[in-house]
Short mmCIF file of C-alpha atoms in Angstrom, two decimals:
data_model
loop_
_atom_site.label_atom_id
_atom_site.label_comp_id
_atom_site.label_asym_id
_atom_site.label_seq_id
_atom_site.Cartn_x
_atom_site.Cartn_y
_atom_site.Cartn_z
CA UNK I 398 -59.28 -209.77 29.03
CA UNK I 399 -56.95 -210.64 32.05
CA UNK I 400 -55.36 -207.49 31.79
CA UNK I 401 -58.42 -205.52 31.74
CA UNK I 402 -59.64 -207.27 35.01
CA UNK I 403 -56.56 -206.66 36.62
CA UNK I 404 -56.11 -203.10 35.81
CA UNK I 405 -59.86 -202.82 37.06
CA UNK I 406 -59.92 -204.70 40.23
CA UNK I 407 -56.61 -204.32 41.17
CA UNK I 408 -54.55 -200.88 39.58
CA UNK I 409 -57.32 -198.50 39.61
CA UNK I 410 -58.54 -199.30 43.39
CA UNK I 411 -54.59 -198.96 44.93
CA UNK I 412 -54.24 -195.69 42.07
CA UNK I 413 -57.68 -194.26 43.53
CA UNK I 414 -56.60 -195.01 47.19
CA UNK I 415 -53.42 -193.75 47.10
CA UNK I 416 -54.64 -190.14 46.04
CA UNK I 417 -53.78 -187.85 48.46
CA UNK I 418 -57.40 -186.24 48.49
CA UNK I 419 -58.34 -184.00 51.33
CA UNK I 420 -61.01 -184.49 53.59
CA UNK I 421 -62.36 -180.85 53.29
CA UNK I 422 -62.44 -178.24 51.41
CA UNK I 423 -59.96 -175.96 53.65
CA UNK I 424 -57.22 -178.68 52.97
CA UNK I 425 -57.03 -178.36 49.56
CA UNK I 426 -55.30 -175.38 50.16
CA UNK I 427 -52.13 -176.75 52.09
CA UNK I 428 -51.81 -179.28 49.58
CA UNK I 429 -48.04 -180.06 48.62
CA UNK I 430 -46.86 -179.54 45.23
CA UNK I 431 -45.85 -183.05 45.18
CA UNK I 432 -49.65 -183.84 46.18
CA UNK I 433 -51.01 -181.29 43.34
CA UNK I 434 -48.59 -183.43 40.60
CA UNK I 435 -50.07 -186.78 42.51
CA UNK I 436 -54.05 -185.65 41.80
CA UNK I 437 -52.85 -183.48 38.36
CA UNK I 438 -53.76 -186.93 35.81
CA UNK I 439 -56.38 -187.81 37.93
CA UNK I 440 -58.31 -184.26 37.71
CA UNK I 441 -57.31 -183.96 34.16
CA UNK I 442 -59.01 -186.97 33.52
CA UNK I 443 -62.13 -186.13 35.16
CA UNK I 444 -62.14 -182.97 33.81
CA UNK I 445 -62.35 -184.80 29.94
CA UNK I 446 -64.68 -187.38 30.85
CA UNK I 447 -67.31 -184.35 32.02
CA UNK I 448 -66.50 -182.36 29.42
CA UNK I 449 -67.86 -185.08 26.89
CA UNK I 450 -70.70 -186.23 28.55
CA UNK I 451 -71.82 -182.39 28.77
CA UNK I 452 -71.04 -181.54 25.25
CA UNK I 453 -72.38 -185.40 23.92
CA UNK I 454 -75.99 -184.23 25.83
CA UNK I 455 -75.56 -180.27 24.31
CA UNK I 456 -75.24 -182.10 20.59
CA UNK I 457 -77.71 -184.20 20.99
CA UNK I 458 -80.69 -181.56 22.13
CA UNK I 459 -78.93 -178.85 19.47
CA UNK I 460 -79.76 -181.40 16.82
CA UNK I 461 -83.53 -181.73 17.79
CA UNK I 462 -83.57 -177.61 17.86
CA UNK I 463 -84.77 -178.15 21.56
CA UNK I 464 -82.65 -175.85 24.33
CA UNK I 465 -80.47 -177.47 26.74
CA UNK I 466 -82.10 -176.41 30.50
CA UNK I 467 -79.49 -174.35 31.72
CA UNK I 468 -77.80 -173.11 28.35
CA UNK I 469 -78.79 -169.50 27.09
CA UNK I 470 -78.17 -168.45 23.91
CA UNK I 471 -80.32 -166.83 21.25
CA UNK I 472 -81.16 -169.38 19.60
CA UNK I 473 -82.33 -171.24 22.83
CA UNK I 474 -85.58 -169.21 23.89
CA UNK I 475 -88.09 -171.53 25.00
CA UNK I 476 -90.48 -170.16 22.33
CA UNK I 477 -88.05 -170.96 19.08
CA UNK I 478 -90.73 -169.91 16.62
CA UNK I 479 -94.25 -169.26 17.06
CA UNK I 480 -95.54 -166.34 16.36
CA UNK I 481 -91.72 -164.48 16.88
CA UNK I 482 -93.19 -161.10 15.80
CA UNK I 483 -95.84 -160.54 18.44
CA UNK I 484 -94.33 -159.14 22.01
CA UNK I 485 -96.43 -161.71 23.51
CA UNK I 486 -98.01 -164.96 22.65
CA UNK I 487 -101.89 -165.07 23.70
CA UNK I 488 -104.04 -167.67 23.19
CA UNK I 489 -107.91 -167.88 24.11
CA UNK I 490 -109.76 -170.55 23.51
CA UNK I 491 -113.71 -171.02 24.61
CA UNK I 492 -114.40 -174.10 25.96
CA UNK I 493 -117.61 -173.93 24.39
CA UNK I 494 -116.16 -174.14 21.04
CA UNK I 495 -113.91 -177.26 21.82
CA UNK I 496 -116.44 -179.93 19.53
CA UNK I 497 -114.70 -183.06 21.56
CA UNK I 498 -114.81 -184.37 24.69
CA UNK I 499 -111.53 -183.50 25.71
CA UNK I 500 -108.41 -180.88 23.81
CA UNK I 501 -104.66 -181.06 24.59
CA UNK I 502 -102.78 -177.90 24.66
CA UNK I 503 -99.20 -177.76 23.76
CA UNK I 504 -96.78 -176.85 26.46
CA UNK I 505 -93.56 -177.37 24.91
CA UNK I 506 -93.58 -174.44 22.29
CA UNK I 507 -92.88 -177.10 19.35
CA UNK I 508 -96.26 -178.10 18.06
CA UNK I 509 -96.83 -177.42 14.35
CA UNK I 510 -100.50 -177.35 15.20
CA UNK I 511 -99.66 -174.82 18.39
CA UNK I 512 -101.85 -174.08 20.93
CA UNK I 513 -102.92 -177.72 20.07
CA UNK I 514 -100.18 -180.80 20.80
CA UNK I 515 -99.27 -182.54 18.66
CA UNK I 516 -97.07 -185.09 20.37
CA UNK I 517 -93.70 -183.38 19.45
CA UNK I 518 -92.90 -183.08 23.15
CA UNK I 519 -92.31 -186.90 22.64
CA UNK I 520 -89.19 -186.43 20.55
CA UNK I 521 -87.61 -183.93 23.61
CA UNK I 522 -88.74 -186.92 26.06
CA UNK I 523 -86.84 -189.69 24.46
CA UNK I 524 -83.89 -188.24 23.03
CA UNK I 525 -82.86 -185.74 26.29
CA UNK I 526 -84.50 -187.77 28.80
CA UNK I 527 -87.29 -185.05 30.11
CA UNK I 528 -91.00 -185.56 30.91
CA UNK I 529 -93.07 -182.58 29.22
CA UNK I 530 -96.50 -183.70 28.12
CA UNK I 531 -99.46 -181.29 27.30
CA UNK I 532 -102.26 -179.45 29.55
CA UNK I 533 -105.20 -182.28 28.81
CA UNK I 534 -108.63 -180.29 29.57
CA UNK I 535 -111.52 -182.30 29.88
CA UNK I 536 -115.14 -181.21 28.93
CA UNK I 537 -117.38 -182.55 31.23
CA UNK I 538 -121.47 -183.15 30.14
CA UNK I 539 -122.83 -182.55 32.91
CA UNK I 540 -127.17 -183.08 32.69
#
């Protein structure tokens, strides 16, 4: 466990320190060769670590058939089944004809009861991190 601590408190702050990393961008490009070979394991590095936390986050949304923000593809459309045939997806619904007090309307495309949530936005929430939730309206009795 020593050898950890050591490497953490005392290596890696004299490695990081000792990187000859420019102050701006314009001085990256009078960098020496020596300098490039000096930052090359240090990019490389950070290069791998981003690459897996990007493609660790990509698997885990691809597996819950939700679309990574950002990532287009065709199986990524924000609508990923409902109703795939019309050109567009309508919905009208009299408030009138809404028996309860109140009716939540799915905004996340992934209801299996769609226009009306069903709470599958909470799957998206918890396993990407996001904050969808449905349009609540509210049918007021008014006297």
């Amino acid at each position: 466990m020593e050898t950890v601590a050591n490497f953490v408190t005392i290596f890696l702050p004299k490695y990081l320190h000792s990187l000859p990393i420019p102050d701006t961008l314009e001085k990256w490009a009078y960098l020496s060769i020596d300098q490039w070979v000096l930052l090359l394991p240090f990019l490389s590095l950070s290069f791998i670590i981003l690459r897996f936390a990007v493609g660790g986050m990509r698997r885990l949304c691809k597996r819950s058939r939700i679309p990574v923000v950002g990532v287009r593809t065709d199986e990524n459309h924000i609508n990923p089944y409902i109703l795939k045939k019309e050109e567009k997806v309508v919905h009208a619904i009299s408030l009138n004809d809404i028996e309860d007090s109140h009716v939540a309307i799915c905004r996340c495309w992934r209801s299996s009861q769609f226009p009306y949530c069903d709470g599958s936005h909470n799957a998206w929430n918890e396993q990407c991190g996001d904050n969808v939730g449905p349009l609540v309206l509210v049918k007021e009795h008014r006297e």
